[in-house]
Coordinates of C-alpha atoms and ligand atoms in Angstrom, one line a residue:
M289 CA 52.2 23.3 -89.4
S290 CA 50.2 26.1 -87.9
K291 CA 51.5 28.7 -85.4
L292 CA 51.2 27.4 -81.8
I293 CA 51.1 30.8 -80.2
N294 CA 47.4 30.7 -79.0
P295 CA 45.6 28.7 -76.4
Q296 CA 43.6 26.6 -79.0
E297 CA 46.6 25.3 -80.9
T298 CA 48.5 24.7 -77.8
I299 CA 45.8 22.6 -76.2
K300 CA 45.4 20.8 -79.6
V301 CA 49.0 19.7 -79.6
I302 CA 49.0 18.8 -75.9
Q303 CA 45.8 16.6 -76.3
S304 CA 46.6 15.0 -79.6
N305 CA 50.0 13.9 -78.2
D306 CA 48.6 13.0 -74.8
F307 CA 51.3 15.1 -73.2
K308 CA 51.4 15.3 -69.4
F309 CA 52.9 18.5 -67.9
Q310 CA 55.8 17.8 -65.6
K311 CA 55.9 20.2 -62.7
R312 CA 59.4 19.1 -61.8
F313 CA 60.6 20.6 -65.2
G314 CA 58.9 24.0 -64.7
Q315 CA 56.6 23.6 -67.6
N316 CA 54.4 26.7 -68.2
F317 CA 53.9 27.2 -71.9
L318 CA 53.5 30.6 -73.4
I319 CA 50.2 31.3 -75.2
D320 CA 50.2 35.1 -75.6
E321 CA 51.1 36.5 -79.0
S322 CA 51.9 40.0 -78.0
V323 CA 54.4 38.8 -75.3
L324 CA 56.0 36.5 -77.7
S325 CA 56.4 39.3 -80.4
N326 CA 57.9 41.6 -77.7
I327 CA 60.4 38.9 -76.7
I328 CA 61.5 38.6 -80.4
T329 CA 61.6 42.3 -81.0
S330 CA 63.5 43.2 -77.8
S331 CA 66.1 40.5 -78.4
N332 CA 67.1 42.3 -81.6
I333 CA 67.5 39.0 -83.6
T334 CA 68.4 39.1 -87.3
K335 CA 69.1 36.5 -90.0
D336 CA 72.8 36.8 -89.1
D337 CA 72.2 35.5 -85.6
C338 CA 72.6 32.0 -84.1
V339 CA 70.2 31.7 -81.2
L340 CA 70.2 29.3 -78.3
E341 CA 66.9 28.5 -76.8
I342 CA 66.6 26.8 -73.4
G343 CA 63.5 24.7 -72.9
P344 CA 61.4 24.9 -76.1
G345 CA 58.3 23.0 -74.7
I346 CA 56.2 22.2 -77.7
G347 CA 58.1 24.7 -79.8
T348 CA 56.0 27.8 -79.7
M349 CA 58.8 30.3 -79.2
T350 CA 61.1 28.2 -81.4
Q351 CA 58.9 28.8 -84.4
A352 CA 59.1 32.6 -84.0
L353 CA 62.8 32.4 -83.4
A354 CA 63.3 30.3 -86.5
E355 CA 61.5 32.9 -88.6
A356 CA 63.7 35.7 -87.2
A357 CA 67.1 34.2 -86.8
G358 CA 69.6 32.4 -89.1
H359 CA 69.9 29.3 -87.0
V360 CA 68.2 28.1 -83.7
I361 CA 69.7 25.6 -81.3
T362 CA 67.1 24.5 -78.8
V363 CA 67.8 22.3 -75.8
E364 CA 65.0 20.3 -74.1
I365 CA 65.2 17.9 -71.2
D366 CA 61.9 16.3 -71.4
A367 CA 62.1 13.1 -73.6
N368 CA 58.3 13.3 -74.2
L369 CA 58.6 16.7 -75.9
I370 CA 61.3 15.5 -78.5
P371 CA 58.8 13.8 -81.0
I372 CA 56.4 16.7 -80.6
L373 CA 59.1 19.2 -81.5
H374 CA 60.1 17.2 -84.5
E375 CA 56.4 17.5 -85.7
T376 CA 55.8 21.2 -84.8
L377 CA 59.1 22.4 -86.2
K378 CA 59.2 20.2 -89.3
D379 CA 58.8 23.1 -91.6
Y380 CA 61.9 24.9 -90.2
S381 CA 65.2 23.7 -91.7
N382 CA 67.2 26.1 -89.5
V383 CA 66.4 24.5 -86.2
T384 CA 68.6 22.0 -84.3
V385 CA 66.8 20.2 -81.4
I386 CA 69.0 18.8 -78.8
H387 CA 67.7 16.4 -76.1
S388 CA 69.7 17.3 -73.0
D389 CA 69.8 19.0 -69.6
V390 CA 71.1 22.5 -70.5
L391 CA 73.1 22.5 -67.2
K392 CA 75.2 19.6 -68.5
L393 CA 76.1 21.0 -71.9
D394 CA 79.5 22.4 -72.8
L395 CA 78.4 25.8 -74.2
N396 CA 81.7 26.6 -75.7
E397 CA 81.7 23.4 -77.7
L398 CA 78.2 24.0 -78.7
I399 CA 78.9 27.5 -80.0
A400 CA 82.1 26.3 -81.7
T401 CA 80.2 23.6 -83.6
Y402 CA 77.1 25.7 -84.5
N403 CA 78.4 29.2 -84.9
S404 CA 82.2 28.8 -85.5
G405 CA 82.9 30.2 -82.0
K406 CA 81.1 33.6 -82.7
P407 CA 78.9 35.2 -80.2
I408 CA 75.3 33.9 -79.9
K409 CA 72.0 35.3 -78.5
V410 CA 70.1 33.3 -75.8
V411 CA 66.4 33.6 -75.8
A412 CA 64.1 31.6 -73.5
N413 CA 61.1 31.2 -71.4
L414 CA 63.1 29.6 -68.6
P415 CA 62.2 26.8 -66.3
Y416 CA 62.0 28.9 -63.0
Y417 CA 63.3 26.3 -60.7
I418 CA 66.9 26.6 -62.2
T419 CA 66.9 30.2 -63.3
T420 CA 70.0 31.2 -61.3
P421 CA 72.1 28.2 -62.2
I422 CA 71.3 28.7 -65.9
I423 CA 72.2 32.4 -65.9
M424 CA 75.2 32.0 -63.7
G425 CA 76.3 29.0 -65.9
L426 CA 75.9 31.1 -69.1
F427 CA 78.1 33.9 -67.7
E428 CA 80.7 31.8 -65.9
S429 CA 81.3 29.6 -68.9
S430 CA 82.9 32.6 -70.5
A431 CA 81.2 31.4 -73.7
P432 CA 80.8 34.2 -76.4
L433 CA 77.3 35.7 -75.8
H434 CA 75.8 39.0 -77.1
S435 CA 72.8 39.0 -74.9
I436 CA 70.3 36.9 -72.9
T437 CA 66.6 37.7 -73.3
V438 CA 64.6 35.5 -70.9
M439 CA 61.3 35.2 -69.2
V440 CA 61.8 34.7 -65.4
Q441 CA 59.9 35.0 -62.2
K442 CA 59.2 38.7 -61.5
E443 CA 61.1 38.7 -58.1
V444 CA 64.1 37.3 -59.9
A445 CA 64.0 40.0 -62.5
D446 CA 63.9 42.6 -59.7
R447 CA 66.9 41.0 -57.9
M448 CA 68.9 41.1 -61.2
Q449 CA 68.2 44.8 -61.5
S450 CA 68.4 46.2 -58.0
G451 CA 71.2 48.3 -56.4
P452 CA 72.7 48.7 -52.9
G453 CA 70.5 49.3 -49.9
T454 CA 67.4 47.7 -51.3
K455 CA 65.8 44.4 -50.2
D456 CA 66.2 42.7 -53.4
Y457 CA 70.0 43.5 -53.7
G458 CA 72.2 40.4 -53.3
A459 CA 74.8 38.1 -54.9
L460 CA 72.6 37.6 -58.1
S461 CA 72.3 41.4 -58.6
L462 CA 76.0 41.9 -58.4
A463 CA 76.8 39.0 -60.6
V464 CA 74.4 39.9 -63.3
Q465 CA 75.6 43.5 -63.3
Y466 CA 79.2 42.6 -63.3
Y467 CA 78.7 40.6 -66.6
S468 CA 75.8 42.7 -68.2
D469 CA 73.5 45.6 -68.4
P470 CA 70.0 44.3 -67.2
Y471 CA 66.7 45.8 -68.6
I472 CA 63.2 44.7 -67.7
V473 CA 61.3 44.6 -71.0
Q474 CA 57.9 43.8 -69.6
L475 CA 55.9 42.3 -66.9
V476 CA 53.9 39.2 -67.7
P477 CA 50.8 38.0 -65.8
P478 CA 50.0 34.2 -65.0
N479 CA 47.2 34.1 -67.7
C480 CA 49.7 34.2 -70.5
F481 CA 50.8 30.7 -69.8
I482 CA 49.2 27.1 -69.8
P483 CA 49.2 26.1 -67.0
R484 CA 49.2 29.3 -65.1
P485 CA 52.3 29.7 -62.8
N486 CA 51.4 30.9 -59.3
V487 CA 53.8 33.8 -59.5
G488 CA 54.1 36.9 -61.8
S489 CA 56.8 36.9 -64.6
A490 CA 58.9 39.3 -66.4
V491 CA 60.9 39.5 -69.6
I492 CA 64.4 40.7 -68.8
R493 CA 67.2 41.4 -71.3
L494 CA 70.9 41.1 -70.1
T495 CA 73.2 42.7 -72.6
R496 CA 76.8 41.4 -72.1
H497 CA 79.3 44.2 -71.3
S498 CA 82.1 44.3 -73.8
D499 CA 84.3 45.5 -70.9
S500 CA 83.5 44.8 -67.2
P501 CA 82.3 47.9 -65.4
V502 CA 85.0 47.3 -62.7
K503 CA 88.5 46.0 -62.7
V504 CA 89.4 43.3 -60.2
I505 CA 92.4 41.1 -59.8
N506 CA 90.5 37.9 -59.3
D507 CA 86.7 37.9 -60.0
R508 CA 86.2 34.4 -58.5
W509 CA 87.6 35.7 -55.2
M510 CA 85.4 38.8 -55.3
F511 CA 82.4 36.5 -55.8
K512 CA 83.5 34.3 -52.8
L513 CA 83.4 37.4 -50.7
I514 CA 80.1 38.6 -52.1
K515 CA 78.5 35.1 -51.4
A516 CA 79.9 35.2 -47.8
A517 CA 78.6 38.8 -47.3
F518 CA 75.0 37.9 -48.4
G519 CA 75.0 34.4 -47.0
Q520 CA 74.5 36.0 -43.6
R521 CA 72.8 39.1 -44.6
R522 CA 72.1 40.4 -41.1
K523 CA 75.7 40.1 -40.0
T524 CA 78.3 42.8 -40.4
L525 CA 80.8 42.4 -43.2
L526 CA 83.4 42.0 -40.6
N527 CA 81.6 38.9 -39.2
S528 CA 80.4 37.4 -42.4
L529 CA 83.8 37.4 -44.2
F530 CA 85.4 35.9 -41.2
S531 CA 82.8 33.0 -40.9
G532 CA 82.1 32.7 -44.7
A533 CA 85.5 33.4 -46.3
S534 CA 88.0 32.9 -43.3
V535 CA 89.3 36.5 -43.6
P536 CA 90.7 37.6 -40.3
K537 CA 88.8 40.4 -38.7
E538 CA 91.7 42.8 -38.3
D539 CA 92.4 42.6 -42.0
T540 CA 88.8 43.2 -43.0
L541 CA 88.8 46.2 -40.5
T542 CA 92.0 47.7 -42.1
A543 CA 90.5 47.3 -45.6
L544 CA 87.2 49.0 -44.5
R545 CA 89.2 51.8 -43.0
D546 CA 91.2 52.2 -46.2
M547 CA 88.0 52.4 -48.1
G548 CA 86.4 54.9 -45.7
L549 CA 83.7 52.4 -44.6
S550 CA 82.3 51.9 -41.1
E551 CA 83.4 48.8 -39.2
T552 CA 79.7 48.0 -38.7
V553 CA 78.8 48.1 -42.5
R554 CA 76.8 45.3 -44.0
G555 CA 77.4 43.7 -47.4
E556 CA 74.1 45.1 -48.7
A557 CA 75.4 48.6 -48.5
L558 CA 78.4 48.1 -50.9
T559 CA 78.4 48.8 -54.6
L560 CA 80.0 46.4 -57.1
S561 CA 83.0 48.7 -57.3
Q562 CA 83.5 48.7 -53.5
F563 CA 83.3 44.8 -53.6
A564 CA 86.1 45.0 -56.2
S565 CA 88.2 47.2 -54.1
L566 CA 87.6 45.1 -51.0
S567 CA 88.5 41.9 -52.9
D568 CA 91.8 43.4 -54.2
L569 CA 92.7 44.7 -50.6
L570 CA 92.1 41.2 -49.2
I571 CA 93.6 39.3 -52.2
N572 CA 96.2 37.7 -49.8
Y573 CA 93.5 35.5 -48.5
C574 CA 92.5 34.2 -51.9
S575 CA 93.4 30.5 -52.1
D576 CA 93.0 30.1 -55.9
Ligands
SAM676 N1 59.6 27.6 -74.4 C1 58.3 27.1 -74.1 C2 57.3 28.1 -74.0 O1 57.5 29.2 -73.9 O2 56.0 27.7 -74.1 C3 58.3 26.3 -72.7 C4 58.9 27.1 -71.5 S1 58.7 26.2 -70.0 C5 58.7 27.5 -68.9 C6 60.4 25.6 -69.7 C7 60.9 24.5 -70.5 O3 62.2 24.1 -70.1 C8 60.0 23.1 -70.5 O4 59.9 22.6 -71.8 C9 60.9 22.2 -69.7 O5 60.8 20.8 -70.0 C10 62.4 22.7 -70.1 N2 63.4 22.4 -69.1 C11 63.3 22.3 -67.8 N3 64.5 21.9 -67.2 C12 65.4 21.9 -68.3 C13 66.7 21.7 -68.3 N4 67.5 21.4 -67.3 N5 67.4 21.5 -69.6 C14 66.7 21.8 -70.7 N6 65.4 22.1 -70.6 C15 64.7 22.2 -69.5

């Protein structure tokens, strides 16, 4: 089977299988060889690695991953792509194709089955409509992961990387930075895909922290406060924690004073470590 990473081969496979792109599955297939090679290099895969790919499409990136890694598990939701994948990947004995919605998979069970519970690397050109649930699901599952190297919408990559006081800073920035160290590998224009998406893209690598950068008594409570703080971005923290997390205003006020923060401060001004301190000071309101 020839390499798919060019427009001609991709179009050939699509036409010969009479494949119809499904917009609802976020299908934009990569056709640029230098972007693909950059993804493989920046994800630091070796033959010792087990890789999880989310959404193989017709198998373009899967072929390159299979050459670099020891084993590739690839999960595709679209039933019409499964027979195509069996054909395009038939020369690779180290690939397991799973027909499933990745959001419904038990990641810990998958890693136990295919990599004896040892950490895996995730590499993918993600379906953009579910980027945040996929990334949060990967982190919150507590599954053993080394890193996540993914193509995402450029705006989402910016949000993952930004810090306090910027317009892109929010709950996603704090969650990604709590669990990992984000690094934008490259920006990718729409002409690197078939069909072209109507947004710019970026490859981002999230390297999982071995130890969290902040210590917090209950991280789920911290994220509840973070969601409340950014759910109503224009409100002061005092008001948004009252309406979004039922924290009495006088207690938030006391906590803010203890931390040396103004009573009119908004969530967007707080660092991850300040959210951790605030969450510990308000732990009595945590209902978990
Ligand atoms: N990896 C291919 C490439 O780079 O050419 C395709 C990437 S395309 C952006 C996203 C892929 O994810 C599509 O194949 C789509 O069908 C698949 N997909 C969408 N939602 C999914 C889900 N919930 N679970 C698994 N795969 C999904």
